[in-house]
Amino acid sequence: MTNDIKYGVSTWLWESPFNTQSIALFPKIKGMGYDLVEIPVEDPELINGQIVKKALEDNGLEAVVCGAFGPTKDLTHKDAAVHQNCFNYIEKCFELCNLWEVDFLAGPMYAAVGKARMLPLEDRKREWDLAVTNIGKVCAMAQDHGLSIALEPLNRFESDMINTAEDVMRFIRDINHSKAKVLLDGFHMTIEESNIAKAIKLVGDKLLHVQVSENHRGIPGTGLTPWTDFAEGLKAIDYKGAMVIESFTPEIKELAGAVCIWKILAKSQDEFASLGIEFLKKTFK
């Protein structure tokens, strides 16, 4: 399977937000043996796309673009102006995808991350239907750019809408658009799924992208993630996309607080990345 999977790492492992100067990470990432870099676009205005494109080419790296969706970019908000702000942001992300020759935009773009509430059923249905409508519009935008979107289920502490592979597949059926696909993140899966292999098989050919870390957000191979099940599921669907390590640095306090990283997960972030790719290449061979 190693020959079919490209390995990547998110720049969130070292810093936030990604900006033009973040290209200084690229030589190190390439030197560790990674094929691609996942770029979380928190603020498109901080990024000179042409400079990043040249840096990717100079370092022989491909890119994946991941969106960041907070309260001001919430497609389930009661205010349509917030929806429009999110659409405008997604449009800029699509433009970066096109510039960097990336086929899809990834992330939990259906609602703001952190909306985890006990809602009445009628309110939950209203938000679901609103998300379906608005993500349908995003799919049309993606199609205009020749792209797809990869929708990410989040754990119950970060979203009350889409937590599992079953949830995201139901959401995609309701959207009913060919450009709606899936991102699965092993961290969230270890919290929400009863069987990771079955979850991957359920998504099947809708799976465009995979993110991994440990169940505690640490270095792959140091926790409780059932990696054999992970490999079984990806092999069963003949997955040929990327596998990206996504974790976060405790040095950026705002980011660490948002994802609840209170402990040091490695001696250094470089060690995290180096040991992580070593483990993945051994496991998914």
PDB file of C-alpha atoms in Angstrom:
ATOM      1  CA  MET A   1       0.000   0.000   0.000  1.00  0.00           C
ATOM      2  CA  THR A   2       2.963   2.346   0.573  1.00  0.00           C
ATOM      3  CA  ASN A   3       3.318   2.898  -3.171  1.00  0.00           C
ATOM      4  CA  ASP A   4      -0.323   3.961  -3.443  1.00  0.00           C
ATOM      5  CA  ILE A   5      -0.391   6.477  -0.577  1.00  0.00           C
ATOM      6  CA  LYS A   6       1.300   9.855  -0.475  1.00  0.00           C
ATOM      7  CA  TYR A   7       2.386  11.023   2.962  1.00  0.00           C
ATOM      8  CA  GLY A   8       1.950  14.563   4.172  1.00  0.00           C
ATOM      9  CA  VAL A   9       2.009  16.731   7.259  1.00  0.00           C
ATOM     10  CA  SER A  10       0.007  19.783   8.265  1.00  0.00           C
ATOM     11  CA  THR A  11       1.899  23.003   8.927  1.00  0.00           C
ATOM     12  CA  TRP A  12      -0.289  23.277  12.045  1.00  0.00           C
ATOM     13  CA  LEU A  13       2.197  20.885  13.605  1.00  0.00           C
ATOM     14  CA  TRP A  14       4.624  23.821  13.801  1.00  0.00           C
ATOM     15  CA  GLU A  15       2.745  27.100  13.511  1.00  0.00           C
ATOM     16  CA  SER A  16      -0.473  29.065  13.035  1.00  0.00           C
ATOM     17  CA  PRO A  17      -1.696  30.825  11.017  1.00  0.00           C
ATOM     18  CA  PHE A  18      -0.060  29.749   7.759  1.00  0.00           C
ATOM     19  CA  ASN A  19       1.383  32.746   5.930  1.00  0.00           C
ATOM     20  CA  THR A  20       3.783  33.371   3.077  1.00  0.00           C
ATOM     21  CA  GLN A  21       6.803  33.083   5.373  1.00  0.00           C
ATOM     22  CA  SER A  22       5.673  29.578   6.374  1.00  0.00           C
ATOM     23  CA  ILE A  23       7.325  28.277   3.215  1.00  0.00           C
ATOM     24  CA  ALA A  24      10.483  28.139   5.350  1.00  0.00           C
ATOM     25  CA  LEU A  25       9.062  24.838   6.642  1.00  0.00           C
ATOM     26  CA  PHE A  26       9.008  23.221   3.200  1.00  0.00           C
ATOM     27  CA  PRO A  27      12.687  22.123   2.910  1.00  0.00           C
ATOM     28  CA  LYS A  28      12.483  20.463   6.335  1.00  0.00           C
ATOM     29  CA  ILE A  29       9.221  18.718   5.460  1.00  0.00           C
ATOM     30  CA  LYS A  30      10.666  17.420   2.195  1.00  0.00           C
ATOM     31  CA  GLY A  31      13.858  16.328   3.947  1.00  0.00           C
ATOM     32  CA  MET A  32      11.853  14.169   6.357  1.00  0.00           C
ATOM     33  CA  GLY A  33      10.506  12.187   3.408  1.00  0.00           C
ATOM     34  CA  TYR A  34       7.069  13.729   2.988  1.00  0.00           C
ATOM     35  CA  ASP A  35       5.433  13.945  -0.430  1.00  0.00           C
ATOM     36  CA  LEU A  36       3.098  16.810   0.350  1.00  0.00           C
ATOM     37  CA  VAL A  37       2.242  19.548   2.784  1.00  0.00           C
ATOM     38  CA  GLU A  38      -1.234  20.265   4.090  1.00  0.00           C
ATOM     39  CA  ILE A  39      -1.844  24.006   4.202  1.00  0.00           C
ATOM     40  CA  PRO A  40      -4.559  25.189   6.605  1.00  0.00           C
ATOM     41  CA  VAL A  41      -5.864  28.464   5.203  1.00  0.00           C
ATOM     42  CA  GLU A  42      -7.004  30.458   8.211  1.00  0.00           C
ATOM     43  CA  ASP A  43      -6.673  33.851   6.504  1.00  0.00           C
ATOM     44  CA  PRO A  44      -6.153  33.935   2.713  1.00  0.00           C
ATOM     45  CA  GLU A  45      -4.966  37.538   2.954  1.00  0.00           C
ATOM     46  CA  LEU A  46      -1.803  36.354   4.728  1.00  0.00           C
ATOM     47  CA  ILE A  47      -0.810  34.147   1.791  1.00  0.00           C
ATOM     48  CA  ASN A  48       0.901  35.127  -1.459  1.00  0.00           C
ATOM     49  CA  GLY A  49      -0.212  32.196  -3.546  1.00  0.00           C
ATOM     50  CA  GLN A  50       2.395  32.645  -6.274  1.00  0.00           C
ATOM     51  CA  ILE A  51       5.290  32.636  -3.823  1.00  0.00           C
ATOM     52  CA  VAL A  52       3.912  29.515  -2.126  1.00  0.00           C
ATOM     53  CA  LYS A  53       3.461  27.844  -5.517  1.00  0.00           C
ATOM     54  CA  LYS A  54       7.113  28.427  -6.411  1.00  0.00           C
ATOM     55  CA  ALA A  55       8.242  27.133  -3.011  1.00  0.00           C
ATOM     56  CA  LEU A  56       6.198  23.963  -3.494  1.00  0.00           C
ATOM     57  CA  GLU A  57       7.783  23.436  -6.902  1.00  0.00           C
ATOM     58  CA  ASP A  58      11.301  24.215  -5.660  1.00  0.00           C
ATOM     59  CA  ASN A  59      10.959  21.639  -2.877  1.00  0.00           C
ATOM     60  CA  GLY A  60       9.211  18.948  -4.917  1.00  0.00           C
ATOM     61  CA  LEU A  61       6.124  19.021  -2.700  1.00  0.00           C
ATOM     62  CA  GLU A  62       2.451  18.731  -3.545  1.00  0.00           C
ATOM     63  CA  ALA A  63      -0.191  20.540  -1.493  1.00  0.00           C
ATOM     64  CA  VAL A  64      -3.513  19.857   0.150  1.00  0.00           C
ATOM     65  CA  VAL A  65      -5.697  22.790   1.181  1.00  0.00           C
ATOM     66  CA  CYS A  66      -7.726  22.581   4.382  1.00  0.00           C
ATOM     67  CA  GLY A  67     -10.247  25.219   5.433  1.00  0.00           C
ATOM     68  CA  ALA A  68     -10.709  26.629   8.930  1.00  0.00           C
ATOM     69  CA  PHE A  69     -14.290  27.316   9.976  1.00  0.00           C
ATOM     70  CA  GLY A  70     -14.984  29.417  13.047  1.00  0.00           C
ATOM     71  CA  PRO A  71     -17.970  31.503  14.176  1.00  0.00           C
ATOM     72  CA  THR A  72     -17.578  34.076  11.382  1.00  0.00           C
ATOM     73  CA  LYS A  73     -17.609  31.343   8.720  1.00  0.00           C
ATOM     74  CA  ASP A  74     -20.668  29.347   9.777  1.00  0.00           C
ATOM     75  CA  LEU A  75     -23.053  28.066   7.105  1.00  0.00           C
ATOM     76  CA  THR A  76     -25.659  27.235   9.781  1.00  0.00           C
ATOM     77  CA  HIS A  77     -25.715  30.704  11.320  1.00  0.00           C
ATOM     78  CA  LYS A  78     -29.057  32.518  11.553  1.00  0.00           C
ATOM     79  CA  ASP A  79     -27.558  35.541   9.769  1.00  0.00           C
ATOM     80  CA  ALA A  80     -27.228  35.166   5.989  1.00  0.00           C
ATOM     81  CA  ALA A  81     -24.378  37.708   6.052  1.00  0.00           C
ATOM     82  CA  VAL A  82     -22.292  35.146   7.944  1.00  0.00           C
ATOM     83  CA  HIS A  83     -23.055  32.613   5.202  1.00  0.00           C
ATOM     84  CA  GLN A  84     -21.875  35.071   2.568  1.00  0.00           C
ATOM     85  CA  ASN A  85     -18.658  35.695   4.481  1.00  0.00           C
ATOM     86  CA  CYS A  86     -18.080  31.943   4.466  1.00  0.00           C
ATOM     87  CA  PHE A  87     -18.840  31.671   0.743  1.00  0.00           C
ATOM     88  CA  ASN A  88     -16.368  34.486   0.046  1.00  0.00           C
ATOM     89  CA  TYR A  89     -13.718  32.730   2.118  1.00  0.00           C
ATOM     90  CA  ILE A  90     -14.329  29.388   0.383  1.00  0.00           C
ATOM     91  CA  GLU A  91     -14.054  31.093  -3.005  1.00  0.00           C
ATOM     92  CA  LYS A  92     -10.578  32.348  -2.055  1.00  0.00           C
ATOM     93  CA  CYS A  93      -9.623  28.848  -0.899  1.00  0.00           C
ATOM     94  CA  PHE A  94     -10.812  27.435  -4.225  1.00  0.00           C
ATOM     95  CA  GLU A  95      -8.622  29.955  -6.043  1.00  0.00           C
ATOM     96  CA  LEU A  96      -5.610  28.772  -4.045  1.00  0.00           C
ATOM     97  CA  CYS A  97      -6.503  25.155  -4.856  1.00  0.00           C
ATOM     98  CA  ASN A  98      -6.505  25.994  -8.553  1.00  0.00           C
ATOM     99  CA  LEU A  99      -3.217  27.881  -8.293  1.00  0.00           C
ATOM    100  CA  TRP A 100      -1.499  25.047  -6.421  1.00  0.00           C
ATOM    101  CA  GLU A 101      -3.058  22.339  -8.627  1.00  0.00           C
ATOM    102  CA  VAL A 102      -5.029  20.767  -5.773  1.00  0.00           C
ATOM    103  CA  ASP A 103      -8.165  18.804  -6.700  1.00  0.00           C
ATOM    104  CA  PHE A 104     -10.287  19.522  -3.623  1.00  0.00           C
ATOM    105  CA  LEU A 105     -10.829  21.693  -0.565  1.00  0.00           C
ATOM    106  CA  ALA A 106     -11.024  19.780   2.729  1.00  0.00           C
ATOM    107  CA  GLY A 107     -12.548  20.501   6.104  1.00  0.00           C
ATOM    108  CA  PRO A 108     -15.693  20.614   8.263  1.00  0.00           C
ATOM    109  CA  MET A 109     -17.246  23.407   6.226  1.00  0.00           C
ATOM    110  CA  TYR A 110     -20.856  22.535   7.016  1.00  0.00           C
ATOM    111  CA  ALA A 111     -20.858  24.491  10.326  1.00  0.00           C
ATOM    112  CA  ALA A 112     -18.566  26.344  12.707  1.00  0.00           C
ATOM    113  CA  VAL A 113     -16.207  24.116  14.672  1.00  0.00           C
ATOM    114  CA  GLY A 114     -17.148  24.085  18.340  1.00  0.00           C
ATOM    115  CA  LYS A 115     -20.944  24.098  17.949  1.00  0.00           C
ATOM    116  CA  ALA A 116     -21.721  21.262  20.351  1.00  0.00           C
ATOM    117  CA  ARG A 117     -25.125  21.830  21.947  1.00  0.00           C
ATOM    118  CA  MET A 118     -28.173  19.933  23.148  1.00  0.00           C
ATOM    119  CA  LEU A 119     -30.640  21.208  20.556  1.00  0.00           C
ATOM    120  CA  PRO A 120     -34.355  20.423  20.241  1.00  0.00           C
ATOM    121  CA  LEU A 121     -35.035  18.120  17.291  1.00  0.00           C
ATOM    122  CA  GLU A 122     -36.739  20.864  15.279  1.00  0.00           C
ATOM    123  CA  ASP A 123     -33.733  23.174  15.668  1.00  0.00           C
ATOM    124  CA  ARG A 124     -31.359  20.355  14.778  1.00  0.00           C
ATOM    125  CA  LYS A 125     -33.348  19.612  11.613  1.00  0.00           C
ATOM    126  CA  ARG A 126     -33.430  23.294  10.682  1.00  0.00           C
ATOM    127  CA  GLU A 127     -29.644  23.551  10.938  1.00  0.00           C
ATOM    128  CA  TRP A 128     -29.151  20.277   9.054  1.00  0.00           C
ATOM    129  CA  ASP A 129     -31.377  21.451   6.204  1.00  0.00           C
ATOM    130  CA  LEU A 130     -29.629  24.823   6.110  1.00  0.00           C
ATOM    131  CA  ALA A 131     -26.230  23.120   5.954  1.00  0.00           C
ATOM    132  CA  VAL A 132     -27.440  20.851   3.152  1.00  0.00           C
ATOM    133  CA  THR A 133     -28.653  23.860   1.165  1.00  0.00           C
ATOM    134  CA  ASN A 134     -25.502  25.898   1.690  1.00  0.00           C
ATOM    135  CA  ILE A 135     -23.068  23.058   1.057  1.00  0.00           C
ATOM    136  CA  GLY A 136     -25.032  22.397  -2.126  1.00  0.00           C
ATOM    137  CA  LYS A 137     -24.121  25.964  -3.143  1.00  0.00           C
ATOM    138  CA  VAL A 138     -20.497  25.276  -2.205  1.00  0.00           C
ATOM    139  CA  CYS A 139     -20.541  22.175  -4.419  1.00  0.00           C
ATOM    140  CA  ALA A 140     -21.748  24.299  -7.345  1.00  0.00           C
ATOM    141  CA  MET A 141     -18.908  26.744  -6.656  1.00  0.00           C
ATOM    142  CA  ALA A 142     -16.445  23.841  -6.531  1.00  0.00           C
ATOM    143  CA  GLN A 143     -17.723  22.510  -9.838  1.00  0.00           C
ATOM    144  CA  ASP A 144     -17.155  25.924 -11.431  1.00  0.00           C
ATOM    145  CA  HIS A 145     -13.513  25.648 -10.325  1.00  0.00           C
ATOM    146  CA  GLY A 146     -13.162  22.028 -11.468  1.00  0.00           C
ATOM    147  CA  LEU A 147     -12.848  20.900  -7.847  1.00  0.00           C
ATOM    148  CA  SER A 148     -14.508  18.710  -5.222  1.00  0.00           C
ATOM    149  CA  ILE A 149     -14.966  19.218  -1.485  1.00  0.00           C
ATOM    150  CA  ALA A 150     -13.955  16.733   1.214  1.00  0.00           C
ATOM    151  CA  LEU A 151     -16.298  17.005   4.210  1.00  0.00           C
ATOM    152  CA  GLU A 152     -14.841  16.053   7.589  1.00  0.00           C
ATOM    153  CA  PRO A 153     -16.795  14.477  10.458  1.00  0.00           C
ATOM    154  CA  LEU A 154     -15.706  15.852  13.839  1.00  0.00           C
ATOM    155  CA  ASN A 155     -15.970  14.359  17.298  1.00  0.00           C
ATOM    156  CA  ARG A 156     -18.937  15.165  19.537  1.00  0.00           C
ATOM    157  CA  PHE A 157     -16.998  17.809  21.493  1.00  0.00           C
ATOM    158  CA  GLU A 158     -16.387  19.835  18.320  1.00  0.00           C
ATOM    159  CA  SER A 159     -19.635  19.349  16.392  1.00  0.00           C
ATOM    160  CA  ASP A 160     -23.205  18.316  17.117  1.00  0.00           C
ATOM    161  CA  MET A 161     -23.968  17.783  13.411  1.00  0.00           C
ATOM    162  CA  ILE A 162     -21.632  15.299  11.701  1.00  0.00           C
ATOM    163  CA  ASN A 163     -19.602  12.929  13.894  1.00  0.00           C
ATOM    164  CA  THR A 164     -19.325   9.638  12.016  1.00  0.00           C
ATOM    165  CA  ALA A 165     -18.905   8.125   8.567  1.00  0.00           C
ATOM    166  CA  GLU A 166     -22.592   7.239   8.654  1.00  0.00           C
ATOM    167  CA  ASP A 167     -23.486  10.873   9.422  1.00  0.00           C
ATOM    168  CA  VAL A 168     -21.401  12.289   6.584  1.00  0.00           C
ATOM    169  CA  MET A 169     -22.755   9.777   4.077  1.00  0.00           C
ATOM    170  CA  ARG A 170     -26.322  10.697   5.015  1.00  0.00           C
ATOM    171  CA  PHE A 171     -25.387  14.360   4.623  1.00  0.00           C
ATOM    172  CA  ILE A 172     -23.917  13.706   1.174  1.00  0.00           C
ATOM    173  CA  ARG A 173     -27.014  11.795   0.112  1.00  0.00           C
ATOM    174  CA  ASP A 174     -29.144  14.777   1.138  1.00  0.00           C
ATOM    175  CA  ILE A 175     -26.880  17.183  -0.786  1.00  0.00           C
ATOM    176  CA  ASN A 176     -27.073  14.946  -3.860  1.00  0.00           C
ATOM    177  CA  HIS A 177     -24.164  16.561  -5.710  1.00  0.00           C
ATOM    178  CA  SER A 178     -21.269  14.726  -7.345  1.00  0.00           C
ATOM    179  CA  LYS A 179     -18.672  17.113  -5.924  1.00  0.00           C
ATOM    180  CA  ALA A 180     -19.481  16.281  -2.285  1.00  0.00           C
ATOM    181  CA  LYS A 181     -16.864  13.823  -0.998  1.00  0.00           C
ATOM    182  CA  VAL A 182     -15.275  12.872   2.349  1.00  0.00           C
ATOM    183  CA  LEU A 183     -12.246  13.440   4.569  1.00  0.00           C
ATOM    184  CA  LEU A 184     -11.780  11.004   7.464  1.00  0.00           C
ATOM    185  CA  ASP A 185      -9.620  11.945  10.444  1.00  0.00           C
ATOM    186  CA  GLY A 186      -8.357   9.097  12.617  1.00  0.00           C
ATOM    187  CA  PHE A 187      -8.365  11.236  15.773  1.00  0.00           C
ATOM    188  CA  HIS A 188     -12.094  11.876  15.526  1.00  0.00           C
ATOM    189  CA  MET A 189     -12.741   8.307  14.416  1.00  0.00           C
ATOM    190  CA  THR A 190     -11.149   6.816  17.545  1.00  0.00           C
ATOM    191  CA  ILE A 191     -13.717   8.751  19.575  1.00  0.00           C
ATOM    192  CA  GLU A 192     -16.819   8.236  17.451  1.00  0.00           C
ATOM    193  CA  GLU A 193     -16.573   5.010  15.419  1.00  0.00           C
ATOM    194  CA  SER A 194     -17.180   1.516  16.730  1.00  0.00           C
ATOM    195  CA  ASN A 195     -15.078  -0.026  13.927  1.00  0.00           C
ATOM    196  CA  ILE A 196     -12.650   2.043  11.859  1.00  0.00           C
ATOM    197  CA  ALA A 197     -12.336  -0.475   9.026  1.00  0.00           C
ATOM    198  CA  LYS A 198     -16.120  -0.628   8.604  1.00  0.00           C
ATOM    199  CA  ALA A 199     -16.361   3.176   8.659  1.00  0.00           C
ATOM    200  CA  ILE A 200     -13.800   3.479   5.880  1.00  0.00           C
ATOM    201  CA  LYS A 201     -15.550   0.814   3.827  1.00  0.00           C
ATOM    202  CA  LEU A 202     -18.875   2.629   4.301  1.00  0.00           C
ATOM    203  CA  VAL A 203     -17.421   5.789   2.774  1.00  0.00           C
ATOM    204  CA  GLY A 204     -15.791   3.808  -0.039  1.00  0.00           C
ATOM    205  CA  ASP A 205     -14.898   5.741  -3.165  1.00  0.00           C
ATOM    206  CA  LYS A 206     -16.175   8.981  -1.650  1.00  0.00           C
ATOM    207  CA  LEU A 207     -12.993   9.114   0.441  1.00  0.00           C
ATOM    208  CA  LEU A 208     -10.669  11.787  -0.947  1.00  0.00           C
ATOM    209  CA  HIS A 209      -8.385  12.451   2.012  1.00  0.00           C
ATOM    210  CA  VAL A 210      -7.181  10.969   5.309  1.00  0.00           C
ATOM    211  CA  GLN A 211      -5.749  12.741   8.353  1.00  0.00           C
ATOM    212  CA  VAL A 212      -4.109  10.910  11.244  1.00  0.00           C
ATOM    213  CA  SER A 213      -2.559  11.381  14.656  1.00  0.00           C
ATOM    214  CA  GLU A 214      -3.006   9.319  17.780  1.00  0.00           C
ATOM    215  CA  ASN A 215      -6.155   9.143  19.888  1.00  0.00           C
ATOM    216  CA  HIS A 216      -4.415  11.656  22.197  1.00  0.00           C
ATOM    217  CA  ARG A 217      -3.263  13.811  19.227  1.00  0.00           C
ATOM    218  CA  GLY A 218       0.283  12.527  19.674  1.00  0.00           C
ATOM    219  CA  ILE A 219       2.767  10.768  17.397  1.00  0.00           C
ATOM    220  CA  PRO A 220       1.191   7.961  15.346  1.00  0.00           C
ATOM    221  CA  GLY A 221       2.038   4.632  16.956  1.00  0.00           C
ATOM    222  CA  THR A 222       2.183   5.889  20.545  1.00  0.00           C
ATOM    223  CA  GLY A 223      -1.481   5.526  21.488  1.00  0.00           C
ATOM    224  CA  LEU A 224      -4.567   3.361  21.148  1.00  0.00           C
ATOM    225  CA  THR A 225      -5.474   3.844  17.483  1.00  0.00           C
ATOM    226  CA  PRO A 226      -6.249   0.451  15.831  1.00  0.00           C
ATOM    227  CA  TRP A 227      -3.835   0.920  12.943  1.00  0.00           C
ATOM    228  CA  THR A 228      -4.380  -2.604  11.614  1.00  0.00           C
ATOM    229  CA  ASP A 229      -8.083  -1.806  11.171  1.00  0.00           C
ATOM    230  CA  PHE A 230      -7.135   1.455   9.494  1.00  0.00           C
ATOM    231  CA  ALA A 231      -4.903  -0.362   7.005  1.00  0.00           C
ATOM    232  CA  GLU A 232      -7.562  -3.009   6.404  1.00  0.00           C
ATOM    233  CA  GLY A 233     -10.193  -0.418   5.558  1.00  0.00           C
ATOM    234  CA  LEU A 234      -7.981   1.588   3.198  1.00  0.00           C
ATOM    235  CA  LYS A 235      -6.826  -1.562   1.417  1.00  0.00           C
ATOM    236  CA  ALA A 236     -10.413  -2.755   1.013  1.00  0.00           C
ATOM    237  CA  ILE A 237     -11.440   0.408  -0.831  1.00  0.00           C
ATOM    238  CA  ASP A 238      -8.151   0.591  -2.779  1.00  0.00           C
ATOM    239  CA  TYR A 239      -7.412   4.036  -1.378  1.00  0.00           C
ATOM    240  CA  LYS A 240      -4.793   5.955  -3.376  1.00  0.00           C
ATOM    241  CA  GLY A 241      -4.998   9.407  -1.831  1.00  0.00           C
ATOM    242  CA  ALA A 242      -2.883  11.115   0.802  1.00  0.00           C
ATOM    243  CA  MET A 243      -2.394  10.395   4.488  1.00  0.00           C
ATOM    244  CA  VAL A 244      -1.546  13.540   6.410  1.00  0.00           C
ATOM    245  CA  ILE A 245      -0.394  13.880   9.991  1.00  0.00           C
ATOM    246  CA  GLU A 246      -2.488  16.591  11.614  1.00  0.00           C
ATOM    247  CA  SER A 247      -1.645  17.728  15.093  1.00  0.00           C
ATOM    248  CA  PHE A 248      -0.786  21.044  16.688  1.00  0.00           C
ATOM    249  CA  THR A 249       2.023  22.800  18.466  1.00  0.00           C
ATOM    250  CA  PRO A 250       1.577  23.651  22.142  1.00  0.00           C
ATOM    251  CA  GLU A 251       3.751  26.730  21.502  1.00  0.00           C
ATOM    252  CA  ILE A 252       0.877  28.597  19.819  1.00  0.00           C
ATOM    253  CA  LYS A 253      -1.301  29.100  22.877  1.00  0.00           C
ATOM    254  CA  GLU A 254      -4.474  30.180  21.068  1.00  0.00           C
ATOM    255  CA  LEU A 255      -4.373  27.160  18.768  1.00  0.00           C
ATOM    256  CA  ALA A 256      -3.391  24.754  21.554  1.00  0.00           C
ATOM    257  CA  GLY A 257      -6.261  26.037  23.670  1.00  0.00           C
ATOM    258  CA  ALA A 258      -8.744  25.620  20.819  1.00  0.00           C
ATOM    259  CA  VAL A 259      -7.816  21.948  20.374  1.00  0.00           C
ATOM    260  CA  CYS A 260      -7.236  21.285  24.099  1.00  0.00           C
ATOM    261  CA  ILE A 261      -3.570  20.329  23.930  1.00  0.00           C
ATOM    262  CA  TRP A 262      -2.423  20.857  27.491  1.00  0.00           C
ATOM    263  CA  LYS A 263       0.578  18.512  27.440  1.00  0.00           C
ATOM    264  CA  ILE A 264       3.809  18.226  25.488  1.00  0.00           C
ATOM    265  CA  LEU A 265       3.282  15.430  22.938  1.00  0.00           C
ATOM    266  CA  ALA A 266       6.884  15.078  21.722  1.00  0.00           C
ATOM    267  CA  LYS A 267      10.370  16.305  22.583  1.00  0.00           C
ATOM    268  CA  SER A 268      10.048  18.600  19.570  1.00  0.00           C
ATOM    269  CA  GLN A 269       7.653  19.103  16.684  1.00  0.00           C
ATOM    270  CA  ASP A 270      10.393  17.931  14.331  1.00  0.00           C
ATOM    271  CA  GLU A 271      10.634  14.673  16.283  1.00  0.00           C
ATOM    272  CA  PHE A 272       6.850  14.341  16.053  1.00  0.00           C
ATOM    273  CA  ALA A 273       6.965  14.651  12.258  1.00  0.00           C
ATOM    274  CA  SER A 274      10.004  12.398  11.789  1.00  0.00           C
ATOM    275  CA  LEU A 275       8.797   9.546  14.000  1.00  0.00           C
ATOM    276  CA  GLY A 276       5.276   9.896  12.635  1.00  0.00           C
ATOM    277  CA  ILE A 277       6.160   9.325   9.000  1.00  0.00           C
ATOM    278  CA  GLU A 278       8.524   6.494   9.956  1.00  0.00           C
ATOM    279  CA  PHE A 279       5.675   4.691  11.730  1.00  0.00           C
ATOM    280  CA  LEU A 280       3.154   5.278   8.936  1.00  0.00           C
ATOM    281  CA  LYS A 281       5.442   3.993   6.205  1.00  0.00           C
ATOM    282  CA  LYS A 282       6.067   0.798   8.210  1.00  0.00           C
ATOM    283  CA  THR A 283       2.372   0.325   8.971  1.00  0.00           C
ATOM    284  CA  PHE A 284       0.888   0.968   5.544  1.00  0.00           C
ATOM    285  CA  LYS A 285       3.441  -0.925   3.480  1.00  0.00           C
TER     286      LYS A 285
END
